[in-house]
Amino acid sequence: MPNKLSDKTYRYLTNMGVDIRPNAIVKSFNRELVEFASGESERVSALIWTAGVKGELIGGFGEQCITKQQRILVDEYNKVHGIENIFAIGDIAFMQIEKYSGGHPMVAQVAIQQGKNLAANIIWTIKKKPLRKFKYIDKGSMSTI
Ligand SMILES: Cc1cc2nc3c(=O)[nH]c(=O)nc-3n(C[C@H](O)[C@H](O)[C@H](O)COP(=O)(O)OP(=O)(O)OC[C@H]3O[C@@H](n4cnc5c(N)ncnc54)[C@H](O)[C@@H]3O)c2cc1C
């Protein structure tokens, strides 16, 4: 999400009394005591863990195709790095371009638009026509808290 939305969310939740700990790595939690990787621990009455989700990788791709965030490295046509005829789209795909140096946001619109672009490219491939690079059209973001 854009920084502006993150900042607003941070303020909103803090005003509600939520104690937000960005970048705190949780080691364990046993309903009362939360232990952080830093060695600190704290008693809490409720813990909301927002570490996100991780892609389900399929084995068999070489390590050169997998990024640190466990996403599959693809080129601008969503073709898996260094492999012919295998494509990855959506959350699992990591396409690094200047505007999205950290990859595209893992949101539904990226997955939908990459799906449409790839479907068209497969048809162009069969027709031996030039392929179209993926270009994300950002329709804006909304977060519901
Ligand atoms: C809690 C939450 C809230 C979100 N809110 C928003 C939002 O408000 N707006 C927004 O735009 N995006 C939101 N997202 C992100 C959005 O859901 C994803 O970006 C989008 O679903 C990505 O689509 P995808 O097709 O890449 O992956 P997915 O929708 O995750 O589809 C992948 C599918 O592959 C299946 N699968 C996995 N492994 C295998 C396997 N080995 N064999 C067969 N099938 C397999 C999974 O079961 C799943 O059905 C949210 C995500 C989460 C988790």
PDB file of C-alpha atoms and ligand atoms in Angstrom:
ATOM      1  CA  MET A   1       0.000   0.000   0.000  1.00  0.00           C
ATOM      2  CA  PRO A   2       1.205   3.586  -0.589  1.00  0.00           C
ATOM      3  CA  ASN A   3       3.015   5.273   2.336  1.00  0.00           C
ATOM      4  CA  LYS A   4       0.198   7.800   2.696  1.00  0.00           C
ATOM      5  CA  LEU A   5      -2.294   5.011   3.436  1.00  0.00           C
ATOM      6  CA  SER A   6       0.144   3.260   5.769  1.00  0.00           C
ATOM      7  CA  ASP A   7       0.732   6.486   7.727  1.00  0.00           C
ATOM      8  CA  LYS A   8      -2.982   7.171   8.025  1.00  0.00           C
ATOM      9  CA  THR A   9      -3.650   3.608   9.165  1.00  0.00           C
ATOM     10  CA  TYR A  10      -0.843   3.879  11.725  1.00  0.00           C
ATOM     11  CA  ARG A  11      -2.341   7.069  13.190  1.00  0.00           C
ATOM     12  CA  TYR A  12      -5.884   5.676  13.137  1.00  0.00           C
ATOM     13  CA  LEU A  13      -4.982   2.488  14.998  1.00  0.00           C
ATOM     14  CA  THR A  14      -2.669   4.274  17.441  1.00  0.00           C
ATOM     15  CA  ASN A  15      -5.507   6.676  18.326  1.00  0.00           C
ATOM     16  CA  MET A  16      -7.660   3.619  19.052  1.00  0.00           C
ATOM     17  CA  GLY A  17      -5.066   2.487  21.585  1.00  0.00           C
ATOM     18  CA  VAL A  18      -3.351  -0.173  19.476  1.00  0.00           C
ATOM     19  CA  ASP A  19       0.359  -0.505  20.271  1.00  0.00           C
ATOM     20  CA  ILE A  20       1.941  -1.000  16.852  1.00  0.00           C
ATOM     21  CA  ARG A  21       5.394  -2.568  16.596  1.00  0.00           C
ATOM     22  CA  PRO A  22       6.663  -2.329  13.041  1.00  0.00           C
ATOM     23  CA  ASN A  23       9.719  -4.460  12.266  1.00  0.00           C
ATOM     24  CA  ALA A  24       9.403  -6.391  15.530  1.00  0.00           C
ATOM     25  CA  ILE A  25      10.119 -10.041  14.783  1.00  0.00           C
ATOM     26  CA  VAL A  26       8.000 -12.362  16.921  1.00  0.00           C
ATOM     27  CA  LYS A  27       9.710 -15.551  18.072  1.00  0.00           C
ATOM     28  CA  SER A  28       6.902 -17.120  20.063  1.00  0.00           C
ATOM     29  CA  PHE A  29       3.546 -16.427  21.687  1.00  0.00           C
ATOM     30  CA  ASN A  30       1.733 -18.548  24.287  1.00  0.00           C
ATOM     31  CA  ARG A  31      -1.552 -16.660  24.714  1.00  0.00           C
ATOM     32  CA  GLU A  32      -0.048 -14.250  27.253  1.00  0.00           C
ATOM     33  CA  LEU A  33       3.630 -13.772  26.704  1.00  0.00           C
ATOM     34  CA  VAL A  34       5.040 -12.628  23.408  1.00  0.00           C
ATOM     35  CA  GLU A  35       8.755 -13.163  22.865  1.00  0.00           C
ATOM     36  CA  PHE A  36      10.615 -11.072  20.316  1.00  0.00           C
ATOM     37  CA  ALA A  37      13.688 -12.118  18.365  1.00  0.00           C
ATOM     38  CA  SER A  38      15.535  -9.253  20.083  1.00  0.00           C
ATOM     39  CA  GLY A  39      15.271 -11.211  23.344  1.00  0.00           C
ATOM     40  CA  GLU A  40      12.643  -8.915  24.857  1.00  0.00           C
ATOM     41  CA  SER A  41       9.321 -10.309  26.025  1.00  0.00           C
ATOM     42  CA  GLU A  42       6.042  -8.743  27.030  1.00  0.00           C
ATOM     43  CA  ARG A  43       2.680  -9.759  28.513  1.00  0.00           C
ATOM     44  CA  VAL A  44      -0.243  -8.855  26.279  1.00  0.00           C
ATOM     45  CA  SER A  45      -3.995  -9.369  26.460  1.00  0.00           C
ATOM     46  CA  ALA A  46      -4.446  -9.572  22.680  1.00  0.00           C
ATOM     47  CA  LEU A  47      -1.958  -9.951  19.867  1.00  0.00           C
ATOM     48  CA  ILE A  48      -2.655  -9.176  16.208  1.00  0.00           C
ATOM     49  CA  TRP A  49       0.042 -10.629  14.012  1.00  0.00           C
ATOM     50  CA  THR A  50       0.283  -9.044  10.565  1.00  0.00           C
ATOM     51  CA  ALA A  51       3.276 -10.760   9.024  1.00  0.00           C
ATOM     52  CA  GLY A  52       1.383 -11.418   5.780  1.00  0.00           C
ATOM     53  CA  VAL A  53       1.318 -14.487   3.613  1.00  0.00           C
ATOM     54  CA  LYS A  54       3.991 -16.341   1.695  1.00  0.00           C
ATOM     55  CA  GLY A  55       3.752 -17.767  -1.794  1.00  0.00           C
ATOM     56  CA  GLU A  56       3.456 -21.518  -2.284  1.00  0.00           C
ATOM     57  CA  LEU A  57       6.511 -22.342  -4.370  1.00  0.00           C
ATOM     58  CA  ILE A  58       6.638 -25.281  -6.734  1.00  0.00           C
ATOM     59  CA  GLY A  59       9.910 -27.188  -6.575  1.00  0.00           C
ATOM     60  CA  GLY A  60      12.131 -27.742  -9.576  1.00  0.00           C
ATOM     61  CA  PHE A  61      13.001 -24.192 -10.484  1.00  0.00           C
ATOM     62  CA  GLY A  62      16.642 -23.358  -9.974  1.00  0.00           C
ATOM     63  CA  GLU A  63      17.627 -21.072  -7.126  1.00  0.00           C
ATOM     64  CA  GLN A  64      18.363 -18.335  -9.672  1.00  0.00           C
ATOM     65  CA  CYS A  65      14.586 -18.041 -10.272  1.00  0.00           C
ATOM     66  CA  ILE A  66      13.595 -17.513  -6.630  1.00  0.00           C
ATOM     67  CA  THR A  67      13.901 -14.163  -4.851  1.00  0.00           C
ATOM     68  CA  LYS A  68      14.582 -13.542  -1.171  1.00  0.00           C
ATOM     69  CA  GLN A  69      10.839 -12.950  -0.652  1.00  0.00           C
ATOM     70  CA  GLN A  70      10.133 -16.420  -2.090  1.00  0.00           C
ATOM     71  CA  ARG A  71       8.687 -15.069  -5.321  1.00  0.00           C
ATOM     72  CA  ILE A  72       9.472 -16.338  -8.815  1.00  0.00           C
ATOM     73  CA  LEU A  73      11.643 -14.014 -10.860  1.00  0.00           C
ATOM     74  CA  VAL A  74      10.011 -13.196 -14.212  1.00  0.00           C
ATOM     75  CA  ASP A  75      10.813 -10.923 -17.126  1.00  0.00           C
ATOM     76  CA  GLU A  76       8.493  -8.232 -18.501  1.00  0.00           C
ATOM     77  CA  TYR A  77       6.444 -10.881 -20.309  1.00  0.00           C
ATOM     78  CA  ASN A  78       5.988 -12.861 -17.067  1.00  0.00           C
ATOM     79  CA  LYS A  79       8.286 -15.577 -18.377  1.00  0.00           C
ATOM     80  CA  VAL A  80      10.202 -17.344 -15.599  1.00  0.00           C
ATOM     81  CA  HIS A  81      13.818 -16.214 -15.566  1.00  0.00           C
ATOM     82  CA  GLY A  82      15.908 -18.382 -17.873  1.00  0.00           C
ATOM     83  CA  ILE A  83      13.173 -20.938 -18.639  1.00  0.00           C
ATOM     84  CA  GLU A  84      11.236 -21.161 -21.919  1.00  0.00           C
ATOM     85  CA  ASN A  85       7.465 -21.647 -21.938  1.00  0.00           C
ATOM     86  CA  ILE A  86       6.903 -21.345 -18.196  1.00  0.00           C
ATOM     87  CA  PHE A  87       5.170 -18.227 -16.913  1.00  0.00           C
ATOM     88  CA  ALA A  88       4.253 -16.927 -13.475  1.00  0.00           C
ATOM     89  CA  ILE A  89       1.675 -14.235 -12.752  1.00  0.00           C
ATOM     90  CA  GLY A  90       0.164 -12.509  -9.730  1.00  0.00           C
ATOM     91  CA  ASP A  91       1.482 -12.567  -6.177  1.00  0.00           C
ATOM     92  CA  ILE A  92       4.043 -15.270  -6.864  1.00  0.00           C
ATOM     93  CA  ALA A  93       5.667 -13.353  -9.735  1.00  0.00           C
ATOM     94  CA  PHE A  94       8.487 -10.887  -9.083  1.00  0.00           C
ATOM     95  CA  MET A  95       8.972  -8.556 -12.036  1.00  0.00           C
ATOM     96  CA  GLN A  96      11.595  -5.904 -11.425  1.00  0.00           C
ATOM     97  CA  ILE A  97      11.261  -2.757 -13.507  1.00  0.00           C
ATOM     98  CA  GLU A  98      12.386   0.810 -12.810  1.00  0.00           C
ATOM     99  CA  LYS A  99       9.007   2.001 -11.499  1.00  0.00           C
ATOM    100  CA  TYR A 100       8.528  -1.102  -9.341  1.00  0.00           C
ATOM    101  CA  SER A 101      12.037  -1.888  -8.199  1.00  0.00           C
ATOM    102  CA  GLY A 102      10.688  -3.973  -5.314  1.00  0.00           C
ATOM    103  CA  GLY A 103       8.265  -5.829  -7.596  1.00  0.00           C
ATOM    104  CA  HIS A 104       4.630  -4.970  -8.252  1.00  0.00           C
ATOM    105  CA  PRO A 105       2.266  -4.696  -5.284  1.00  0.00           C
ATOM    106  CA  MET A 106       0.698  -8.019  -4.337  1.00  0.00           C
ATOM    107  CA  VAL A 107      -2.877  -6.966  -5.101  1.00  0.00           C
ATOM    108  CA  ALA A 108      -5.705  -8.396  -7.178  1.00  0.00           C
ATOM    109  CA  GLN A 109      -5.441  -5.885 -10.032  1.00  0.00           C
ATOM    110  CA  VAL A 110      -1.842  -6.872 -10.771  1.00  0.00           C
ATOM    111  CA  ALA A 111      -2.832 -10.548 -10.923  1.00  0.00           C
ATOM    112  CA  ILE A 112      -5.861  -9.829 -13.142  1.00  0.00           C
ATOM    113  CA  GLN A 113      -3.944  -7.564 -15.532  1.00  0.00           C
ATOM    114  CA  GLN A 114      -0.981  -9.948 -15.774  1.00  0.00           C
ATOM    115  CA  GLY A 115      -3.405 -12.785 -16.518  1.00  0.00           C
ATOM    116  CA  LYS A 116      -4.986 -10.818 -19.368  1.00  0.00           C
ATOM    117  CA  ASN A 117      -1.620  -9.767 -20.787  1.00  0.00           C
ATOM    118  CA  LEU A 118      -0.256 -13.309 -20.654  1.00  0.00           C
ATOM    119  CA  ALA A 119      -3.386 -14.761 -22.284  1.00  0.00           C
ATOM    120  CA  ALA A 120      -2.990 -12.272 -25.148  1.00  0.00           C
ATOM    121  CA  ASN A 121       0.741 -13.051 -25.424  1.00  0.00           C
ATOM    122  CA  ILE A 122       0.095 -16.789 -25.677  1.00  0.00           C
ATOM    123  CA  ILE A 123      -2.225 -16.090 -28.627  1.00  0.00           C
ATOM    124  CA  TRP A 124       0.393 -13.767 -30.187  1.00  0.00           C
ATOM    125  CA  THR A 125       3.026 -16.496 -29.745  1.00  0.00           C
ATOM    126  CA  ILE A 126       0.861 -19.010 -31.641  1.00  0.00           C
ATOM    127  CA  LYS A 127       0.274 -16.411 -34.358  1.00  0.00           C
ATOM    128  CA  LYS A 128       4.033 -15.645 -34.401  1.00  0.00           C
ATOM    129  CA  LYS A 129       3.375 -11.978 -33.662  1.00  0.00           C
ATOM    130  CA  PRO A 130       5.421  -9.675 -31.370  1.00  0.00           C
ATOM    131  CA  LEU A 131       4.613  -9.976 -27.675  1.00  0.00           C
ATOM    132  CA  ARG A 132       3.439  -7.148 -25.419  1.00  0.00           C
ATOM    133  CA  LYS A 133       5.368  -6.276 -22.249  1.00  0.00           C
ATOM    134  CA  PHE A 134       3.312  -6.090 -19.070  1.00  0.00           C
ATOM    135  CA  LYS A 135       2.444  -2.542 -18.028  1.00  0.00           C
ATOM    136  CA  TYR A 136       0.542  -2.144 -14.789  1.00  0.00           C
ATOM    137  CA  ILE A 137      -2.364   0.303 -14.820  1.00  0.00           C
ATOM    138  CA  ASP A 138      -2.726   1.393 -11.206  1.00  0.00           C
ATOM    139  CA  LYS A 139      -6.407   2.106 -10.597  1.00  0.00           C
ATOM    140  CA  GLY A 140      -5.705   3.320  -7.044  1.00  0.00           C
ATOM    141  CA  SER A 141      -5.859   1.621  -3.673  1.00  0.00           C
ATOM    142  CA  MET A 142      -8.403   1.406  -0.921  1.00  0.00           C
ATOM    143  CA  SER A 143      -7.798  -0.059   2.498  1.00  0.00           C
ATOM    144  CA  THR A 144     -10.595  -1.019   4.844  1.00  0.00           C
ATOM    145  CA  ILE A 145      -9.663  -1.025   8.506  1.00  0.00           C
TER     146      ILE A 145
HETATM  147  C1  LIG B   1      -6.142 -10.997   3.960  1.00  0.00           C
HETATM  148  C2  LIG B   1      -5.898 -10.473   2.567  1.00  0.00           C
HETATM  149  C3  LIG B   1      -6.567  -9.330   2.151  1.00  0.00           C
HETATM  150  C4  LIG B   1      -6.361  -8.832   0.854  1.00  0.00           C
HETATM  151  N1  LIG B   1      -7.038  -7.703   0.468  1.00  0.00           N
HETATM  152  C5  LIG B   1      -6.893  -7.241  -0.792  1.00  0.00           C
HETATM  153  C6  LIG B   1      -7.642  -6.097  -1.223  1.00  0.00           C
HETATM  154  O1  LIG B   1      -8.412  -5.496  -0.504  1.00  0.00           O
HETATM  155  N2  LIG B   1      -7.441  -5.667  -2.502  1.00  0.00           N
HETATM  156  C7  LIG B   1      -6.588  -6.310  -3.356  1.00  0.00           C
HETATM  157  O2  LIG B   1      -6.458  -5.894  -4.516  1.00  0.00           O
HETATM  158  N3  LIG B   1      -5.862  -7.390  -2.957  1.00  0.00           N
HETATM  159  C8  LIG B   1      -5.997  -7.868  -1.704  1.00  0.00           C
HETATM  160  N4  LIG B   1      -5.280  -8.966  -1.286  1.00  0.00           N
HETATM  161  C9  LIG B   1      -4.307  -9.541  -2.216  1.00  0.00           C
HETATM  162  C10 LIG B   1      -5.008 -10.408  -3.246  1.00  0.00           C
HETATM  163  O3  LIG B   1      -5.796 -11.386  -2.606  1.00  0.00           O
HETATM  164  C11 LIG B   1      -3.913 -11.090  -4.078  1.00  0.00           C
HETATM  165  O4  LIG B   1      -3.049 -10.108  -4.614  1.00  0.00           O
HETATM  166  C12 LIG B   1      -4.520 -11.883  -5.217  1.00  0.00           C
HETATM  167  O5  LIG B   1      -5.410 -12.857  -4.729  1.00  0.00           O
HETATM  168  C13 LIG B   1      -3.393 -12.544  -6.022  1.00  0.00           C
HETATM  169  O6  LIG B   1      -3.950 -13.399  -6.969  1.00  0.00           O
HETATM  170  P1  LIG B   1      -3.139 -14.676  -7.415  1.00  0.00           P
HETATM  171  O7  LIG B   1      -3.978 -15.313  -8.466  1.00  0.00           O
HETATM  172  O8  LIG B   1      -1.744 -14.283  -7.736  1.00  0.00           O
HETATM  173  O9  LIG B   1      -3.029 -15.627  -6.135  1.00  0.00           O
HETATM  174  P2  LIG B   1      -4.182 -16.295  -5.266  1.00  0.00           P
HETATM  175  O10 LIG B   1      -5.476 -15.540  -5.361  1.00  0.00           O
HETATM  176  O11 LIG B   1      -3.577 -16.505  -3.914  1.00  0.00           O
HETATM  177  O12 LIG B   1      -4.407 -17.675  -5.986  1.00  0.00           O
HETATM  178  C14 LIG B   1      -3.449 -18.718  -5.916  1.00  0.00           C
HETATM  179  C15 LIG B   1      -4.207 -20.019  -5.903  1.00  0.00           C
HETATM  180  O13 LIG B   1      -3.295 -21.086  -6.093  1.00  0.00           O
HETATM  181  C16 LIG B   1      -3.660 -22.150  -5.248  1.00  0.00           C
HETATM  182  N5  LIG B   1      -2.475 -22.980  -5.054  1.00  0.00           N
HETATM  183  C17 LIG B   1      -1.382 -22.734  -4.277  1.00  0.00           C
HETATM  184  N6  LIG B   1      -0.506 -23.746  -4.374  1.00  0.00           N
HETATM  185  C18 LIG B   1      -1.018 -24.627  -5.235  1.00  0.00           C
HETATM  186  C19 LIG B   1      -0.581 -25.895  -5.735  1.00  0.00           C
HETATM  187  N7  LIG B   1       0.595 -26.425  -5.357  1.00  0.00           N
HETATM  188  N8  LIG B   1      -1.375 -26.534  -6.603  1.00  0.00           N
HETATM  189  C20 LIG B   1      -2.546 -25.998  -6.996  1.00  0.00           C
HETATM  190  N9  LIG B   1      -3.037 -24.831  -6.548  1.00  0.00           N
HETATM  191  C21 LIG B   1      -2.274 -24.157  -5.677  1.00  0.00           C
HETATM  192  C22 LIG B   1      -4.161 -21.468  -3.996  1.00  0.00           C
HETATM  193  O14 LIG B   1      -5.000 -22.331  -3.250  1.00  0.00           O
HETATM  194  C23 LIG B   1      -4.952 -20.279  -4.597  1.00  0.00           C
HETATM  195  O15 LIG B   1      -6.270 -20.610  -4.876  1.00  0.00           O
HETATM  196  C24 LIG B   1      -5.470  -9.489  -0.016  1.00  0.00           C
HETATM  197  C25 LIG B   1      -4.805 -10.635   0.412  1.00  0.00           C
HETATM  198  C26 LIG B   1      -5.017 -11.126   1.702  1.00  0.00           C
HETATM  199  C27 LIG B   1      -4.299 -12.368   2.141  1.00  0.00           C
END
